[in-house]
Tab-separated table of C-alpha atoms and ligand atoms in Angstrom:
chain	number	residue	atom	x	y	z
A	1	MET	CA	0.000	0.000	0.000
A	2	ASN	CA	1.277	3.335	-1.035
A	3	LEU	CA	-0.009	6.628	0.363
A	4	THR	CA	1.607	8.729	-2.374
A	5	SER	CA	-0.479	6.807	-4.888
A	6	VAL	CA	-3.647	7.604	-2.919
A	7	ASP	CA	-2.787	11.290	-3.267
A	8	GLU	CA	-2.050	10.856	-6.969
A	9	CYS	CA	-5.469	9.278	-7.470
A	10	LEU	CA	-7.195	12.112	-5.602
A	11	THR	CA	-5.363	14.670	-7.729
A	12	ALA	CA	-6.388	12.869	-10.904
A	13	LEU	CA	-9.999	12.717	-9.700
A	14	SER	CA	-10.198	16.389	-8.877
A	15	SER	CA	-8.645	17.318	-12.217
A	16	VAL	CA	-11.629	15.614	-13.881
A	17	ILE	CA	-14.491	16.330	-11.484
A	18	GLY	CA	-13.275	19.606	-9.964
A	19	LYS	CA	-13.742	20.633	-6.372
A	20	SER	CA	-17.244	20.207	-5.033
A	21	ASN	CA	-19.130	21.509	-2.013
A	22	ARG	CA	-21.828	18.904	-2.386
A	23	PHE	CA	-21.386	15.150	-2.337
A	24	ILE	CA	-20.987	13.676	-5.812
A	25	GLY	CA	-22.558	10.236	-5.922
A	26	LEU	CA	-21.351	7.360	-8.043
A	27	HIS	CA	-24.196	7.773	-10.491
A	28	GLU	CA	-26.880	10.423	-10.310
A	29	PRO	CA	-29.748	10.846	-12.787
A	30	THR	CA	-30.118	13.916	-15.021
A	31	PHE	CA	-33.523	15.319	-16.044
A	32	GLN	CA	-33.087	18.046	-18.628
A	33	GLY	CA	-35.494	17.103	-21.387
A	34	ASN	CA	-39.208	16.391	-21.631
A	35	GLU	CA	-39.366	14.516	-18.292
A	36	TRP	CA	-41.483	17.203	-16.592
A	37	THR	CA	-43.925	17.563	-19.479
A	38	TYR	CA	-44.479	13.848	-20.019
A	39	VAL	CA	-44.869	12.967	-16.333
A	40	LYS	CA	-47.262	15.900	-15.859
A	41	SER	CA	-49.359	14.705	-18.788
A	42	CYS	CA	-49.788	11.341	-17.008
A	43	LEU	CA	-51.029	13.151	-13.913
A	44	ASP	CA	-53.295	15.413	-15.972
A	45	SER	CA	-54.848	12.507	-17.869
A	46	GLY	CA	-55.072	10.128	-14.912
A	47	TRP	CA	-53.195	7.413	-16.840
A	48	VAL	CA	-50.531	6.780	-14.221
A	49	SER	CA	-50.681	3.013	-13.899
A	50	SER	CA	-49.932	-0.089	-15.916
A	51	VAL	CA	-51.575	0.884	-19.197
A	52	GLY	CA	-51.146	4.046	-21.176
A	53	GLU	CA	-49.670	5.606	-24.266
A	54	TYR	CA	-46.182	6.061	-22.791
A	55	VAL	CA	-45.836	2.340	-22.087
A	56	ASP	CA	-46.461	1.562	-25.755
A	57	ARG	CA	-44.311	4.459	-26.931
A	58	PHE	CA	-41.389	3.536	-24.667
A	59	GLU	CA	-41.480	-0.062	-25.882
A	60	LYS	CA	-41.514	1.096	-29.493
A	61	MET	CA	-38.635	3.497	-28.894
A	62	LEU	CA	-36.563	0.743	-27.254
A	63	CYS	CA	-37.155	-1.566	-30.221
A	64	GLU	CA	-36.115	1.177	-32.609
A	65	TYR	CA	-33.048	2.092	-30.614
A	66	THR	CA	-31.777	-1.454	-30.121
A	67	GLN	CA	-33.165	-2.818	-33.416
A	68	ILE	CA	-34.533	-5.790	-31.449
A	69	PRO	CA	-38.055	-6.525	-32.737
A	70	TYR	CA	-40.018	-7.059	-29.484
A	71	CYS	CA	-39.974	-5.396	-26.087
A	72	SER	CA	-42.002	-5.627	-22.871
A	73	VAL	CA	-41.256	-3.100	-20.164
A	74	THR	CA	-41.297	-4.319	-16.560
A	75	THR	CA	-41.219	-3.014	-13.001
A	76	ASN	CA	-37.432	-3.404	-12.749
A	77	GLY	CA	-34.419	-5.178	-14.199
A	78	THR	CA	-34.678	-8.019	-11.712
A	79	SER	CA	-38.241	-8.856	-12.769
A	80	ALA	CA	-37.123	-8.641	-16.410
A	81	LEU	CA	-34.385	-11.191	-15.684
A	82	HIS	CA	-36.855	-13.411	-13.840
A	83	VAL	CA	-39.136	-13.404	-16.893
A	84	CYS	CA	-36.179	-14.202	-19.204
A	85	LEU	CA	-35.266	-17.229	-17.081
A	86	ILE	CA	-38.863	-18.493	-16.942
A	87	LEU	CA	-39.207	-18.163	-20.711
A	88	MET	CA	-35.950	-20.062	-21.257
A	89	GLY	CA	-37.493	-22.954	-19.315
A	90	VAL	CA	-35.366	-22.631	-16.188
A	91	GLN	CA	-37.035	-24.614	-13.439
A	92	GLN	CA	-36.557	-26.099	-10.003
A	93	ASN	CA	-33.269	-27.951	-9.540
A	94	ASP	CA	-31.705	-26.605	-12.748
A	95	GLU	CA	-28.310	-24.991	-12.640
A	96	VAL	CA	-27.735	-21.660	-14.398
A	97	LEU	CA	-24.208	-20.491	-15.185
A	98	ILE	CA	-23.624	-16.873	-14.198
A	99	PRO	CA	-20.534	-14.789	-13.485
A	100	ALA	CA	-19.554	-14.458	-9.824
A	101	LEU	CA	-18.802	-10.825	-10.595
A	102	THR	CA	-22.198	-9.176	-11.047
A	103	PHE	CA	-24.910	-7.424	-9.083
A	104	VAL	CA	-26.751	-9.815	-6.753
A	105	ALA	CA	-29.947	-9.528	-8.835
A	106	THR	CA	-28.530	-11.873	-11.499
A	107	ALA	CA	-28.288	-14.677	-8.931
A	108	ASN	CA	-31.531	-13.748	-7.177
A	109	ALA	CA	-33.520	-14.066	-10.391
A	110	VAL	CA	-32.146	-17.611	-10.739
A	111	SER	CA	-33.209	-18.331	-7.156
A	112	TYR	CA	-36.745	-17.045	-7.838
A	113	CYS	CA	-37.042	-19.966	-10.308
A	114	ASN	CA	-35.921	-22.341	-7.522
A	115	ALA	CA	-32.867	-22.976	-9.655
A	116	ILE	CA	-29.226	-22.868	-8.554
A	117	PRO	CA	-26.636	-20.294	-9.649
A	118	HIS	CA	-23.362	-21.878	-10.781
A	119	PHE	CA	-20.535	-19.363	-10.691
A	120	ILE	CA	-18.100	-18.635	-13.526
A	121	ASP	CA	-14.840	-16.685	-13.473
A	122	THR	CA	-14.244	-13.292	-15.066
A	123	CYS	CA	-11.731	-12.185	-17.711
A	124	ASP	CA	-9.591	-9.036	-17.838
A	125	LEU	CA	-10.565	-8.082	-21.370
A	126	THR	CA	-14.289	-7.472	-20.744
A	127	LEU	CA	-14.792	-7.946	-16.987
A	128	GLY	CA	-17.485	-10.423	-18.100
A	129	ILE	CA	-17.509	-14.220	-18.333
A	130	ASP	CA	-14.148	-15.767	-19.217
A	131	VAL	CA	-15.356	-17.802	-22.193
A	132	GLU	CA	-12.123	-19.768	-22.592
A	133	LYS	CA	-12.170	-20.866	-18.968
A	134	LEU	CA	-15.853	-21.690	-19.235
A	135	ALA	CA	-15.140	-23.894	-22.273
A	136	SER	CA	-12.494	-25.928	-20.511
A	137	TYR	CA	-14.616	-26.117	-17.356
A	138	LEU	CA	-17.627	-27.442	-19.268
A	139	SER	CA	-15.462	-30.047	-21.003
A	140	GLU	CA	-14.598	-31.281	-17.526
A	141	ILE	CA	-17.989	-31.185	-15.761
A	142	ALA	CA	-20.667	-31.411	-18.446
A	143	GLU	CA	-22.121	-34.167	-20.560
A	144	ILE	CA	-25.055	-34.161	-22.948
A	145	ARG	CA	-27.835	-36.658	-22.234
A	146	ASN	CA	-30.968	-36.571	-24.409
A	147	ASP	CA	-30.036	-33.105	-25.639
A	148	VAL	CA	-29.771	-31.800	-22.089
A	149	CYS	CA	-26.516	-30.593	-20.571
A	150	ILE	CA	-25.947	-32.418	-17.277
A	151	ASN	CA	-23.478	-31.523	-14.544
A	152	LYS	CA	-21.768	-34.903	-14.021
A	153	TYR	CA	-20.944	-34.051	-10.421
A	154	SER	CA	-24.346	-32.806	-9.209
A	155	GLN	CA	-26.417	-34.762	-11.775
A	156	ARG	CA	-28.519	-31.637	-12.264
A	157	PRO	CA	-29.377	-30.149	-15.667
A	158	ILE	CA	-27.415	-27.029	-16.594
A	159	ARG	CA	-30.114	-25.117	-18.433
A	160	ALA	CA	-28.728	-21.734	-19.336
A	161	VAL	CA	-25.974	-19.149	-19.213
A	162	VAL	CA	-26.664	-15.572	-18.138
A	163	VAL	CA	-23.933	-13.356	-19.544
A	164	VAL	CA	-23.564	-9.920	-17.948
A	165	HIS	CA	-22.253	-6.853	-19.788
A	166	VAL	CA	-20.439	-5.550	-16.741
A	167	PHE	CA	-20.402	-1.737	-16.306
A	168	GLY	CA	-21.804	-1.528	-19.846
A	169	HIS	CA	-18.865	-3.354	-21.470
A	170	PRO	CA	-20.052	-6.050	-23.870
A	171	ALA	CA	-18.864	-9.569	-23.083
A	172	ASP	CA	-17.216	-11.545	-25.893
A	173	MET	CA	-20.415	-12.939	-27.373
A	174	GLN	CA	-19.330	-14.769	-30.518
A	175	PRO	CA	-17.340	-17.591	-28.869
A	176	LEU	CA	-19.935	-17.760	-26.105
A	177	GLN	CA	-22.702	-18.339	-28.645
A	178	VAL	CA	-20.692	-21.192	-30.163
A	179	LEU	CA	-20.095	-22.732	-26.743
A	180	CYS	CA	-23.760	-22.511	-25.700
A	181	LYS	CA	-24.815	-24.188	-28.927
A	182	LYS	CA	-22.322	-27.003	-28.391
A	183	TYR	CA	-23.639	-27.680	-24.883
A	184	HIS	CA	-27.356	-27.092	-25.615
A	185	LEU	CA	-27.458	-24.149	-23.249
A	186	LYS	CA	-29.911	-21.267	-23.523
A	187	LEU	CA	-28.188	-17.901	-23.581
A	188	ILE	CA	-29.625	-14.882	-21.760
A	189	GLU	CA	-28.063	-11.411	-21.797
A	190	ASP	CA	-28.188	-9.429	-18.564
A	191	ALA	CA	-27.782	-6.082	-20.313
A	192	ALA	CA	-29.074	-4.221	-17.252
A	193	GLU	CA	-26.127	-1.827	-17.471
A	194	ALA	CA	-25.603	-1.866	-21.215
A	195	LEU	CA	-28.299	0.067	-23.062
A	196	GLY	CA	-26.400	1.816	-25.848
A	197	SER	CA	-23.474	-0.648	-25.952
A	198	TYR	CA	-22.425	-2.429	-29.124
A	199	TYR	CA	-20.555	-5.639	-29.863
A	200	ASN	CA	-18.931	-5.724	-33.322
A	201	GLY	CA	-21.209	-2.883	-34.365
A	202	THR	CA	-24.470	-4.501	-33.230
A	203	HIS	CA	-26.398	-3.471	-30.124
A	204	VAL	CA	-26.156	-5.919	-27.218
A	205	GLY	CA	-29.210	-8.137	-26.901
A	206	HIS	CA	-28.868	-9.500	-30.446
A	207	PHE	CA	-26.566	-12.316	-29.355
A	208	SER	CA	-28.898	-14.361	-27.186
A	209	ASP	CA	-32.400	-15.772	-27.049
A	210	ILE	CA	-33.650	-13.081	-24.711
A	211	THR	CA	-32.301	-9.992	-22.960
A	212	ALA	CA	-33.009	-7.993	-19.808
A	213	ILE	CA	-32.317	-4.274	-19.302
A	214	SER	CA	-32.698	-2.136	-16.165
A	215	PHE	CA	-33.833	1.483	-15.808
A	216	ASN	CA	-33.083	1.796	-12.119
A	217	GLY	CA	-32.178	5.251	-10.808
A	218	ASN	CA	-28.444	4.581	-11.134
A	219	LYS	CA	-28.466	3.225	-14.702
A	220	ILE	CA	-27.599	5.213	-17.837
A	221	LEU	CA	-31.283	5.941	-18.417
A	222	THR	CA	-33.844	5.838	-15.639
A	223	THR	CA	-37.599	5.426	-15.251
A	224	GLY	CA	-37.291	5.662	-11.461
A	225	GLY	CA	-37.574	1.885	-11.339
A	226	GLY	CA	-38.026	-0.184	-14.434
A	227	GLY	CA	-36.756	-2.812	-16.794
A	228	ALA	CA	-37.346	-4.424	-20.172
A	229	VAL	CA	-37.387	-7.852	-21.764
A	230	LEU	CA	-36.233	-7.829	-25.386
A	231	THR	CA	-36.319	-10.621	-27.932
A	232	ALA	CA	-36.484	-11.265	-31.659
A	233	ASP	CA	-38.847	-14.235	-31.149
A	234	ASP	CA	-42.524	-13.302	-31.488
A	235	LEU	CA	-43.785	-16.245	-29.416
A	236	LEU	CA	-41.421	-15.468	-26.556
A	237	ALA	CA	-42.481	-11.831	-26.789
A	238	LYS	CA	-46.157	-12.785	-26.487
A	239	ARG	CA	-45.404	-15.062	-23.526
A	240	ALA	CA	-43.432	-12.274	-21.846
A	241	LYS	CA	-46.335	-9.799	-22.163
A	242	HIS	CA	-48.749	-12.421	-20.874
A	243	ILE	CA	-46.922	-13.464	-17.736
A	244	ILE	CA	-46.011	-9.909	-16.711
A	245	THR	CA	-49.693	-8.947	-16.978
A	246	THR	CA	-50.939	-11.508	-14.384
A	247	ALA	CA	-51.560	-13.943	-17.259
A	248	LYS	CA	-54.784	-12.117	-18.005
A	249	VAL	CA	-56.683	-13.301	-21.035
A	250	MET	CA	-57.910	-10.400	-23.219
A	251	HIS	CA	-61.585	-9.735	-22.635
A	252	ALA	CA	-63.675	-6.580	-22.396
A	253	TRP	CA	-64.923	-7.197	-18.854
A	254	GLU	CA	-64.199	-10.713	-17.618
A	255	PHE	CA	-61.309	-11.467	-15.213
A	256	MET	CA	-59.836	-14.600	-16.716
A	257	HIS	CA	-56.225	-15.662	-15.968
A	258	ASP	CA	-54.905	-18.916	-17.387
A	259	GLU	CA	-51.737	-19.493	-15.308
A	260	VAL	CA	-49.871	-18.054	-12.327
A	261	GLY	CA	-48.664	-14.744	-13.693
A	262	TYR	CA	-46.836	-11.763	-12.271
A	263	ASN	CA	-47.660	-8.116	-11.768
A	264	TYR	CA	-44.493	-6.945	-13.494
A	265	ARG	CA	-45.841	-4.291	-15.927
A	266	LEU	CA	-44.099	-0.927	-15.908
A	267	PRO	CA	-46.531	1.882	-14.909
A	268	ASN	CA	-47.261	4.592	-17.478
A	269	ILE	CA	-45.830	7.318	-15.258
A	270	ASN	CA	-42.461	5.540	-15.224
A	271	ALA	CA	-42.621	4.910	-18.957
A	272	ALA	CA	-43.214	8.656	-19.476
A	273	LEU	CA	-39.929	9.345	-17.747
A	274	GLY	CA	-38.312	6.643	-19.899
A	275	CYS	CA	-39.500	8.221	-23.177
A	276	ALA	CA	-38.065	11.587	-22.174
A	277	GLN	CA	-34.772	10.007	-21.113
A	278	LEU	CA	-34.432	7.858	-24.214
A	279	GLU	CA	-34.756	10.987	-26.375
A	280	GLN	CA	-31.471	12.117	-24.783
A	281	LEU	CA	-29.616	8.793	-24.739
A	282	SER	CA	-27.182	9.608	-27.568
A	283	LYS	CA	-26.126	12.725	-25.709
A	284	PHE	CA	-25.818	10.743	-22.454
A	285	ILE	CA	-23.514	8.248	-24.167
A	286	ASP	CA	-21.383	10.992	-25.743
A	287	ASN	CA	-20.962	12.516	-22.288
A	288	LYS	CA	-20.040	9.156	-20.780
A	289	ARG	CA	-17.439	8.453	-23.417
A	290	ASN	CA	-16.042	11.951	-22.988
A	291	LEU	CA	-15.808	11.469	-19.260
A	292	CYS	CA	-13.928	8.225	-19.813
A	293	THR	CA	-11.425	9.955	-22.085
A	294	LYS	CA	-10.857	12.571	-19.382
A	295	TYR	CA	-10.353	9.915	-16.738
A	296	ILE	CA	-7.925	7.978	-18.936
A	297	LYS	CA	-5.840	11.105	-19.455
A	298	ALA	CA	-5.905	12.169	-15.836
A	299	PHE	CA	-4.872	8.735	-14.574
A	300	GLU	CA	-1.984	8.372	-17.032
A	301	ALA	CA	0.096	10.026	-14.324
A	302	VAL	CA	-0.764	7.255	-11.844
A	303	SER	CA	1.523	4.270	-12.302
A	304	TYR	CA	-0.304	2.203	-9.697
A	305	ALA	CA	-3.555	1.877	-11.626
A	306	GLU	CA	-5.352	2.490	-14.890
A	307	ILE	CA	-8.844	3.245	-16.160
A	308	PHE	CA	-10.611	0.276	-17.754
A	309	LYS	CA	-11.003	0.575	-21.549
A	310	GLU	CA	-13.411	-1.158	-23.912
A	311	ALA	CA	-12.187	-4.140	-25.956
A	312	ASP	CA	-11.507	-3.798	-29.712
A	313	PHE	CA	-14.827	-5.451	-30.581
A	314	ALA	CA	-16.798	-3.203	-28.246
A	315	LYS	CA	-18.346	0.212	-28.275
A	316	SER	CA	-19.320	0.642	-24.658
A	317	ASN	CA	-21.805	3.062	-23.103
A	318	TYR	CA	-19.249	3.418	-20.270
A	319	TRP	CA	-22.082	3.313	-17.748
A	320	LEU	CA	-19.574	3.178	-14.921
A	321	ASN	CA	-15.929	4.143	-15.149
A	322	VAL	CA	-13.648	1.949	-13.101
A	323	LEU	CA	-10.072	2.213	-11.979
A	324	ILE	CA	-8.101	-1.043	-11.973
A	325	LEU	CA	-5.103	-1.445	-9.704
A	326	LYS	CA	-2.136	-3.242	-11.246
A	327	LYS	CA	-1.918	-5.396	-8.109
A	328	ALA	CA	-4.628	-6.501	-5.678
A	329	ASP	CA	-4.591	-4.153	-2.712
A	330	ARG	CA	-7.600	-4.098	-0.376
A	331	ALA	CA	-6.023	-1.630	2.020
A	332	PHE	CA	-5.413	0.842	-0.807
A	333	ILE	CA	-9.032	0.600	-1.967
A	334	GLU	CA	-10.358	1.223	1.522
A	335	ILE	CA	-8.114	4.217	2.169
A	336	LEU	CA	-8.762	5.763	-1.258
A	337	ILE	CA	-12.549	5.460	-0.892
A	338	ASP	CA	-12.375	6.889	2.608
A	339	GLN	CA	-10.176	9.823	1.535
A	340	ALA	CA	-12.299	10.483	-1.549
A	341	TYR	CA	-15.410	10.814	0.645
A	342	GLN	CA	-13.663	13.599	2.508
A	343	HIS	CA	-13.364	15.418	-0.833
A	344	ASN	CA	-17.076	14.775	-1.549
A	345	TYR	CA	-16.347	12.143	-4.204
A	346	GLY	CA	-18.499	9.025	-3.920
A	347	LEU	CA	-16.228	6.157	-4.953
A	348	ARG	CA	-17.296	2.562	-4.430
A	349	GLY	CA	-15.689	-0.839	-4.294
A	350	LEU	CA	-16.865	-3.697	-6.438
A	351	TRP	CA	-19.737	-6.074	-5.673
A	352	LYS	CA	-18.588	-8.750	-3.270
A	353	PRO	CA	-18.155	-11.879	-5.415
A	354	LEU	CA	-21.488	-13.686	-5.185
A	355	ASP	CA	-19.975	-16.987	-4.026
A	356	GLN	CA	-18.964	-15.140	-0.848
A	357	LEU	CA	-22.504	-14.087	0.079
A	358	PRO	CA	-24.096	-16.260	2.789
A	359	MET	CA	-27.010	-17.493	0.668
A	360	TYR	CA	-24.773	-18.421	-2.264
A	361	GLN	CA	-21.660	-19.772	-0.572
A	362	ASN	CA	-22.581	-23.422	-1.118
A	363	CYS	CA	-23.453	-23.058	-4.796
A	364	PRO	CA	-21.421	-24.892	-7.439
A	365	LYS	CA	-18.545	-22.865	-8.911
A	366	MET	CA	-15.344	-23.080	-10.905
A	367	ASP	CA	-12.040	-21.788	-9.593
A	368	LEU	CA	-12.846	-18.115	-8.922
A	369	SER	CA	-9.447	-16.929	-7.789
A	370	HIS	CA	-9.272	-14.391	-10.603
A	371	THR	CA	-12.662	-12.907	-9.682
A	372	HIS	CA	-11.610	-12.709	-6.046
A	373	GLN	CA	-8.477	-10.872	-7.076
A	374	MET	CA	-10.474	-8.443	-9.226
A	375	TYR	CA	-12.561	-7.630	-6.174
A	376	ASP	CA	-9.369	-6.349	-4.566
A	377	ARG	CA	-8.319	-4.410	-7.668
A	378	ILE	CA	-11.358	-2.461	-8.918
A	379	ILE	CA	-12.722	0.887	-7.757
A	380	ALA	CA	-15.792	2.504	-9.337
A	381	LEU	CA	-15.529	6.243	-10.010
A	382	PRO	CA	-18.252	8.914	-10.192
A	383	SER	CA	-19.752	8.500	-13.658
A	384	SER	CA	-22.922	10.595	-13.852
A	385	VAL	CA	-23.892	11.916	-17.257
A	386	CYS	CA	-23.775	15.498	-15.908
A	387	LEU	CA	-20.064	15.233	-15.011
A	388	SER	CA	-19.036	15.725	-18.617
A	389	GLY	CA	-21.585	18.094	-20.116
B	401	PLP	C1	-29.133	-3.069	-11.955
B	401	PLP	C2	-28.833	-4.478	-12.312
B	401	PLP	C3	-29.816	-5.493	-12.262
B	401	PLP	C4	-31.157	-5.311	-11.664
B	401	PLP	O1	-31.891	-4.251	-12.074
B	401	PLP	P1	-32.957	-3.560	-11.096
B	401	PLP	O2	-33.683	-2.656	-12.014
B	401	PLP	O3	-32.202	-2.851	-10.039
B	401	PLP	O4	-33.831	-4.643	-10.545
B	401	PLP	C5	-29.473	-6.753	-12.708
B	401	PLP	N1	-28.243	-7.038	-13.159
B	401	PLP	C6	-27.283	-6.109	-13.214
B	401	PLP	C7	-25.951	-6.495	-13.765
B	401	PLP	C8	-27.525	-4.808	-12.765
B	401	PLP	O5	-26.555	-3.904	-12.800
């Protein structure tokens, strides 16, 4: 641990963010467009709840933006993920491969299906799933019986992979698609953080069967709380709409529901906010990428660490900028975050690797030593859209 380096980091931070009298959070929303008008029109018309013109408009705008044909907006990203897993046939006693380095919601959604998260290691290039390691791991633990991938050690079916585009950086999808095909695994994209991110020139969400996005208050675009399920498959899209709408069968006045559904529809008032935010997304992304460039420059002077950069195949939305230490150093992270708070900068550590949380510590996993090391190397920096206007 090196106190001079802590000072160097603080200097670099203040050269980008400037001095501030108020606390600067990790990620704060910005409302400078039609948010006020659209939300007010919901209040004026009384259409505040789960049907309304903004819901339809927001879904249409998301399809246009991502070029994915079908979209259902949901109460949050976690419910969107839950729906994705249900529609991919994940059920009780299945295993679902997910990275150990993600927000807890990815694992929780698996648990809501009474299935078991199975943790995968992370690679340096994308901070997402290490596809090469996953390939060699599957060759060791998996076998195909009757077209189903079985974990030889637990005897449970491995049904799906949830790939996460961590901090908005696309995972390496092409080899992952090949691997999932080989092992008969469904592929789901947790693009909660990645609206506006592209892999080889195509928006994320095109590389899997079904995709979840989040519009939580700290994401690049917010509806207050909200999420979306996106797919190119019309039958899956119909099923998604159905189960998020309490499985209600269309009828003018009768209450008929044909299965156990969920109340996961996004309210109109939230969708109104989403429409106004989506109108500004290109500008948000420009700002984010600008901010990243500034951070990269400022931290060139710091030999101890560097700012994470997108891979060659990626165009990232840079939802969250992160600093990566060259060597794992927990003490450094703790002191830097503590010192930064005294300058009103809200830095954060990484999510605790999920295999270390009490409810997930007995789940199956591959060797996660790299993930555990990353936990002691990564610091998230203030990344709000307004920081680089
Ligand atoms: C935010 C997030 C979610 C969950 O979204 P909510 O809208 O908060 O429910 C899921 N996965 C990842 C990777 C996230 O960052």
